[in-house]
């Protein structure tokens, strides 16, 4: 079924992508910072699904680490290997599906916030997505097949701080990439989840107690809908009827009203 590379595969949506892809018999390359956790996930996936799993520890806010992941994405199947999860002969298989999923909330206001945090967020959610998409698209177009799935957010339609701006970039970038890739056999999809139960809000120390349960999505559903849309070649994927409706309202609303909704951090 081919090899999928998932960034942010230790938790939340990325972990769920890894499980659903492994269940669908994809071999995997798992990327995140927490190496022990990556190894633990890899061992569980190998044992439960019998797929090959490579672990690639990388901090996607660090350009050299992003480049190591890009090098793995450029593999066309001809290169000699030698690391765990590779072919017995040593050749690493080309990646047929890239899931640019890693991300985090900055959880601060822009004006008085920490600029380093802002730059890290930009590097993880914009720069890394750009570099990894370029590496994957080049290899995939040369082979005439493949798919890139970028994880955006419904926040892209709001005036919700730099996080919303990064996700708006992801959406526009992915739509442009999809247009450029037309006819190549390679597709690009952006999934725009609404609030989803993961580690995202706890990591950001965000108090979500005021948000009604009806506003929350479950990761398995978000991931299943996103992967179904990738298989169908859908460019803009918005899991759940609730968030399809919310997105339509946000698109139709006057921008002054959207800005007045408040500042999501
Ligand atoms: N949850 C939501 O409500 C929601 C809604 C819309 C969109 N999203 C988007 O969904 C994506 C996944 O988020 P999630 O909700 O699943 O969050 P999560 O549970 O906190 O998981 C985030 C993942 O990203 C990895 N990560 C964070 N910083 C990284 C870095 N510098 N380098 C490499 N990996 C890094 C983390 O692994 P390590 O800590 O091991 O590095 C972890 O595996 C993000 O792009 C997020 O913006 C989430």
Tab-separated table of C-alpha atoms and ligand atoms in Angstrom:
chain	number	residue	atom	x	y	z
A	1	UNK	CA	0.000	0.000	0.000
A	2	UNK	CA	3.011	2.338	-0.009
A	3	UNK	CA	4.784	4.345	2.651
A	4	UNK	CA	3.328	7.340	4.499
A	5	UNK	CA	5.372	9.924	6.412
A	6	UNK	CA	3.492	11.601	9.276
A	7	UNK	CA	4.841	14.584	11.197
A	8	UNK	CA	3.712	15.029	14.787
A	9	UNK	CA	3.039	11.295	15.025
A	10	UNK	CA	3.468	10.933	18.814
A	11	UNK	CA	0.113	12.423	19.864
A	12	UNK	CA	-3.359	13.537	18.852
A	13	UNK	CA	-4.243	13.634	15.166
A	14	UNK	CA	-0.784	12.489	14.034
A	15	UNK	CA	-0.925	9.394	16.228
A	16	UNK	CA	-4.402	8.658	14.872
A	17	UNK	CA	-3.164	9.128	11.275
A	18	UNK	CA	-0.407	6.626	12.011
A	19	UNK	CA	-2.848	4.033	13.375
A	20	UNK	CA	-5.405	4.386	10.580
A	21	UNK	CA	-2.699	4.273	7.895
A	22	UNK	CA	-1.041	1.232	9.502
A	23	UNK	CA	-4.415	-0.515	9.665
A	24	UNK	CA	-4.786	0.208	5.938
A	25	UNK	CA	-1.411	-1.585	5.472
A	26	UNK	CA	0.763	1.481	4.847
A	27	UNK	CA	4.377	1.345	5.993
A	28	UNK	CA	5.224	4.424	8.025
A	29	UNK	CA	7.878	7.019	8.742
A	30	UNK	CA	7.087	8.713	12.051
A	31	UNK	CA	8.431	12.215	12.761
A	32	UNK	CA	8.357	14.172	16.047
A	33	UNK	CA	10.751	15.399	18.773
A	34	UNK	CA	10.108	12.883	21.577
A	35	UNK	CA	12.240	9.890	20.548
A	36	UNK	CA	11.240	7.440	23.323
A	37	UNK	CA	7.599	8.132	22.556
A	38	UNK	CA	8.214	7.693	18.807
A	39	UNK	CA	9.889	4.322	19.465
A	40	UNK	CA	7.004	3.255	21.685
A	41	UNK	CA	4.441	4.147	18.996
A	42	UNK	CA	6.538	2.438	16.316
A	43	UNK	CA	6.775	-0.783	18.354
A	44	UNK	CA	3.000	-0.831	18.945
A	45	UNK	CA	2.278	-0.274	15.239
A	46	UNK	CA	4.717	-2.993	14.132
A	47	UNK	CA	3.250	-5.464	16.634
A	48	UNK	CA	-0.416	-4.683	15.965
A	49	UNK	CA	-0.420	-4.058	12.214
A	50	UNK	CA	2.699	-5.875	10.980
A	51	UNK	CA	3.863	-2.877	8.916
A	52	UNK	CA	7.384	-1.452	8.566
A	53	UNK	CA	7.879	1.628	10.728
A	54	UNK	CA	10.848	4.026	10.599
A	55	UNK	CA	11.427	6.587	13.323
A	56	UNK	CA	12.858	9.971	12.382
A	57	UNK	CA	13.391	12.249	15.378
A	58	UNK	CA	13.222	15.868	14.260
A	59	UNK	CA	12.385	19.244	15.726
A	60	UNK	CA	10.627	20.907	12.807
A	61	UNK	CA	11.498	24.368	14.119
A	62	UNK	CA	15.161	23.538	13.369
A	63	UNK	CA	16.123	23.884	9.666
A	64	UNK	CA	18.770	21.102	9.779
A	65	UNK	CA	16.203	18.685	11.219
A	66	UNK	CA	13.677	19.670	8.551
A	67	UNK	CA	16.332	19.002	5.916
A	68	UNK	CA	16.888	15.451	7.273
A	69	UNK	CA	13.158	14.781	6.896
A	70	UNK	CA	13.223	16.341	3.408
A	71	UNK	CA	16.096	13.995	2.469
A	72	UNK	CA	13.939	11.012	3.456
A	73	UNK	CA	11.098	12.397	1.320
A	74	UNK	CA	13.396	12.732	-1.714
A	75	UNK	CA	14.196	9.001	-1.681
A	76	UNK	CA	13.030	7.487	-4.954
A	77	UNK	CA	13.659	3.835	-4.089
A	78	UNK	CA	17.087	3.574	-5.677
A	79	UNK	CA	19.223	4.770	-2.767
A	80	UNK	CA	21.087	2.357	-0.505
A	81	UNK	CA	19.841	2.412	3.079
A	82	UNK	CA	20.914	0.687	6.257
A	83	UNK	CA	18.534	1.923	8.966
A	84	UNK	CA	15.682	0.239	10.776
A	85	UNK	CA	12.465	-0.227	8.821
A	86	UNK	CA	14.130	-0.444	5.438
A	87	UNK	CA	14.042	-3.176	2.833
A	88	UNK	CA	16.119	-6.274	3.700
A	89	UNK	CA	18.420	-5.258	0.817
A	90	UNK	CA	18.806	-1.826	2.400
A	91	UNK	CA	16.763	0.332	-0.035
A	92	UNK	CA	14.324	2.735	1.566
A	93	UNK	CA	10.934	2.874	-0.109
A	94	UNK	CA	9.724	6.176	-1.552
A	95	UNK	CA	7.071	8.009	0.446
A	96	UNK	CA	3.711	7.977	-1.349
A	97	UNK	CA	1.770	10.026	1.223
A	98	UNK	CA	3.112	12.977	3.215
A	99	UNK	CA	1.009	14.156	6.164
A	100	UNK	CA	2.213	17.572	7.361
A	101	UNK	CA	0.466	17.474	10.722
A	102	UNK	CA	2.812	18.768	13.454
A	103	UNK	CA	1.674	21.996	15.046
A	104	UNK	CA	0.950	23.809	18.272
A	105	UNK	CA	-0.856	26.836	19.654
A	106	UNK	CA	1.313	29.812	20.586
A	107	UNK	CA	-1.026	30.684	23.452
A	108	UNK	CA	0.027	34.306	23.736
A	109	UNK	CA	-0.853	37.733	22.389
A	110	UNK	CA	1.367	38.948	19.581
A	111	UNK	CA	2.379	42.404	20.804
A	112	UNK	CA	3.638	41.425	24.247
A	113	UNK	CA	4.341	37.763	23.487
A	114	UNK	CA	7.667	35.973	23.139
A	115	UNK	CA	8.979	36.522	19.590
A	116	UNK	CA	10.959	33.253	19.703
A	117	UNK	CA	7.737	31.328	20.274
A	118	UNK	CA	6.191	33.103	17.262
A	119	UNK	CA	9.175	32.246	15.076
A	120	UNK	CA	9.107	28.588	16.194
A	121	UNK	CA	5.408	28.387	15.335
A	122	UNK	CA	6.063	29.908	11.911
A	123	UNK	CA	8.929	27.470	11.323
A	124	UNK	CA	6.889	24.385	12.314
A	125	UNK	CA	3.546	25.266	10.730
A	126	UNK	CA	4.707	27.195	7.644
A	127	UNK	CA	8.414	26.766	6.831
A	128	UNK	CA	8.532	23.006	7.486
A	129	UNK	CA	5.290	22.474	5.533
A	130	UNK	CA	6.804	24.382	2.592
A	131	UNK	CA	10.154	22.550	2.598
A	132	UNK	CA	8.662	19.077	3.131
A	133	UNK	CA	5.943	19.607	0.508
A	134	UNK	CA	8.612	20.667	-1.992
A	135	UNK	CA	10.739	17.611	-1.266
A	136	UNK	CA	7.764	15.240	-1.502
A	137	UNK	CA	6.188	16.841	-4.572
A	138	UNK	CA	9.431	16.669	-6.562
A	139	UNK	CA	9.853	12.957	-5.902
A	140	UNK	CA	6.140	12.175	-6.376
A	141	UNK	CA	5.785	14.062	-9.674
A	142	UNK	CA	8.869	12.246	-10.996
A	143	UNK	CA	7.161	8.925	-10.133
A	144	UNK	CA	3.754	10.117	-11.407
A	145	UNK	CA	1.869	9.360	-8.176
A	146	UNK	CA	1.499	10.422	-4.562
A	147	UNK	CA	-0.487	12.609	-2.187
A	148	UNK	CA	0.248	15.456	0.205
A	149	UNK	CA	-2.111	16.100	3.119
A	150	UNK	CA	-1.581	19.306	5.073
A	151	UNK	CA	-3.348	19.815	8.393
A	152	UNK	CA	-4.851	23.298	8.495
A	153	UNK	CA	-7.650	24.463	10.754
A	154	UNK	CA	-11.056	26.055	10.663
A	155	UNK	CA	-9.215	28.847	12.514
A	156	UNK	CA	-7.841	29.840	9.081
A	157	UNK	CA	-11.191	31.541	8.457
A	158	UNK	CA	-10.996	33.597	11.665
A	159	UNK	CA	-8.909	36.538	12.840
A	160	UNK	CA	-7.465	34.301	15.536
A	161	UNK	CA	-3.896	35.514	15.864
A	162	UNK	CA	-0.741	34.277	14.178
A	163	UNK	CA	-1.959	30.654	14.495
A	164	UNK	CA	-4.934	31.526	12.254
A	165	UNK	CA	-2.568	33.317	9.871
A	166	UNK	CA	-0.309	30.238	9.627
A	167	UNK	CA	-3.293	28.002	8.934
A	168	UNK	CA	-4.616	30.457	6.313
A	169	UNK	CA	-1.187	30.160	4.654
A	170	UNK	CA	-1.474	26.348	4.777
A	171	UNK	CA	-4.893	26.483	3.115
A	172	UNK	CA	-3.901	28.901	0.314
A	173	UNK	CA	-0.593	27.112	-0.226
A	174	UNK	CA	-2.280	23.717	-0.506
A	175	UNK	CA	-4.934	24.989	-2.924
A	176	UNK	CA	-2.202	26.512	-5.106
A	177	UNK	CA	-0.172	23.310	-4.948
A	178	UNK	CA	-3.228	21.248	-5.919
A	179	UNK	CA	-3.766	23.483	-8.954
A	180	UNK	CA	-0.106	23.206	-9.961
A	181	UNK	CA	-0.133	19.415	-9.546
A	182	UNK	CA	-3.223	18.862	-11.712
A	183	UNK	CA	-2.581	16.152	-14.288
A	184	UNK	CA	0.646	14.919	-12.627
A	185	UNK	CA	-0.924	11.997	-10.723
A	186	UNK	CA	-0.094	13.757	-7.432
A	187	UNK	CA	-2.755	15.410	-5.251
A	188	UNK	CA	-2.736	17.982	-2.462
A	189	UNK	CA	-5.403	18.194	0.255
A	190	UNK	CA	-5.799	20.508	3.238
A	191	UNK	CA	-7.913	19.292	6.133
A	192	UNK	CA	-9.467	21.980	8.329
A	193	UNK	CA	-10.519	20.454	11.650
A	194	UNK	CA	-12.520	22.283	14.271
A	195	UNK	CA	-11.853	21.809	18.009
A	196	UNK	CA	-10.661	18.230	18.428
A	197	UNK	CA	-9.850	16.281	21.599
A	198	UNK	CA	-6.030	15.839	21.484
A	199	UNK	CA	-3.108	17.109	23.593
A	200	UNK	CA	-3.169	20.420	21.681
A	201	UNK	CA	-5.046	22.566	24.221
A	202	UNK	CA	-3.413	21.057	27.330
A	203	UNK	CA	0.052	21.658	25.836
A	204	UNK	CA	-0.971	25.289	25.295
A	205	UNK	CA	-2.353	25.474	28.848
A	206	UNK	CA	-5.600	26.747	27.299
A	207	UNK	CA	-8.705	26.712	29.493
A	208	UNK	CA	-11.330	25.068	27.296
A	209	UNK	CA	-13.855	24.425	30.089
A	210	UNK	CA	-16.306	26.942	28.578
A	211	UNK	CA	-16.538	25.138	25.256
A	212	UNK	CA	-19.655	22.928	25.000
A	213	UNK	CA	-19.103	19.245	24.189
A	214	UNK	CA	-21.062	19.668	20.942
A	215	UNK	CA	-18.215	21.845	19.621
A	216	UNK	CA	-15.661	19.046	20.030
A	217	UNK	CA	-14.670	16.498	17.406
A	218	UNK	CA	-13.016	13.130	18.007
A	219	UNK	CA	-9.641	12.503	16.359
A	220	UNK	CA	-10.644	9.146	14.739
A	221	UNK	CA	-13.472	10.840	12.859
A	222	UNK	CA	-11.353	13.812	11.715
A	223	UNK	CA	-8.635	11.488	10.447
A	224	UNK	CA	-11.026	9.042	8.739
A	225	UNK	CA	-12.757	11.886	6.862
A	226	UNK	CA	-9.437	13.482	5.896
A	227	UNK	CA	-8.025	10.200	4.539
A	228	UNK	CA	-11.263	9.474	2.647
A	229	UNK	CA	-10.988	12.939	1.048
A	230	UNK	CA	-7.345	12.278	0.113
A	231	UNK	CA	-8.406	9.046	-1.612
A	232	UNK	CA	-11.086	10.971	-3.535
A	233	UNK	CA	-8.668	13.748	-4.501
A	234	UNK	CA	-10.672	16.400	-2.600
A	235	UNK	CA	-8.647	19.601	-2.114
A	236	UNK	CA	-10.487	21.251	0.825
A	237	UNK	CA	-11.540	18.780	3.509
A	238	UNK	CA	-13.679	19.922	6.450
A	239	UNK	CA	-14.601	17.029	8.738
A	240	UNK	CA	-18.154	16.954	10.174
A	241	UNK	CA	-21.370	18.648	9.112
A	242	UNK	CA	-21.094	20.977	12.116
A	243	UNK	CA	-17.816	22.449	10.966
A	244	UNK	CA	-18.842	22.462	7.285
A	245	UNK	CA	-21.748	24.695	8.381
A	246	UNK	CA	-19.547	26.810	10.666
A	247	UNK	CA	-17.037	27.292	7.828
A	248	UNK	CA	-19.792	28.341	5.414
A	249	UNK	CA	-21.003	30.899	7.988
A	250	UNK	CA	-17.485	32.238	8.549
A	251	UNK	CA	-16.954	32.600	4.785
A	252	UNK	CA	-20.284	34.414	4.340
A	253	UNK	CA	-19.985	36.676	7.386
A	254	UNK	CA	-18.714	40.257	7.054
A	255	UNK	CA	-15.056	40.309	8.104
A	256	UNK	CA	-15.795	42.987	10.712
A	257	UNK	CA	-18.142	40.504	12.385
A	258	UNK	CA	-15.499	37.768	12.201
A	259	UNK	CA	-12.938	40.088	13.808
A	260	UNK	CA	-15.436	40.997	16.521
A	261	UNK	CA	-15.807	37.300	17.437
A	262	UNK	CA	-12.681	37.649	19.472
A	263	UNK	CA	-9.139	36.589	19.509
A	264	UNK	CA	-8.425	32.850	19.694
A	265	UNK	CA	-4.926	32.166	20.944
B	1	LIG	N1	-6.769	19.802	18.310
B	1	LIG	C1	-7.403	20.746	17.682
B	1	LIG	O1	-8.424	21.283	18.177
B	1	LIG	C2	-6.953	21.185	16.314
B	1	LIG	C3	-7.862	21.884	15.512
B	1	LIG	C4	-7.469	22.291	14.252
B	1	LIG	C5	-6.205	21.982	13.776
B	1	LIG	N2	-5.340	21.309	14.581
B	1	LIG	C6	-4.007	21.016	14.035
B	1	LIG	O2	-3.800	19.620	14.064
B	1	LIG	C7	-2.400	19.341	14.059
B	1	LIG	C8	-2.086	18.294	15.126
B	1	LIG	O3	-2.397	18.838	16.395
B	1	LIG	P1	-3.002	17.964	17.571
B	1	LIG	O4	-4.302	18.563	17.931
B	1	LIG	O5	-2.942	16.529	17.229
B	1	LIG	O6	-1.964	18.352	18.734
B	1	LIG	P2	-1.123	17.444	19.767
B	1	LIG	O7	-1.963	16.345	20.300
B	1	LIG	O8	-0.536	18.422	20.716
B	1	LIG	O9	0.037	16.820	18.866
B	1	LIG	C9	1.001	17.651	18.256
B	1	LIG	C10	2.089	16.797	17.592
B	1	LIG	O10	3.017	17.684	16.944
B	1	LIG	C11	4.334	17.344	17.371
B	1	LIG	N3	5.158	18.547	17.371
B	1	LIG	C12	4.937	19.712	18.034
B	1	LIG	N4	5.951	20.561	17.850
B	1	LIG	C13	6.853	19.924	17.058
B	1	LIG	C14	8.135	20.263	16.536
B	1	LIG	N5	8.727	21.434	16.825
B	1	LIG	N6	8.777	19.373	15.751
B	1	LIG	C15	8.220	18.165	15.481
B	1	LIG	N7	7.019	17.784	15.955
B	1	LIG	C16	6.352	18.647	16.741
B	1	LIG	C17	4.172	16.723	18.753
B	1	LIG	O11	5.203	15.771	19.022
B	1	LIG	P3	6.502	16.023	19.964
B	1	LIG	O12	6.066	16.819	21.149
B	1	LIG	O13	6.973	14.626	20.270
B	1	LIG	O14	7.467	16.744	19.077
B	1	LIG	C18	2.858	15.962	18.591
B	1	LIG	O15	3.104	14.697	18.026
B	1	LIG	C19	-1.704	20.682	14.294
B	1	LIG	O16	-1.206	21.175	13.077
B	1	LIG	C20	-2.822	21.579	14.809
B	1	LIG	O17	-2.589	22.940	14.509
B	1	LIG	C21	-5.679	20.892	15.824
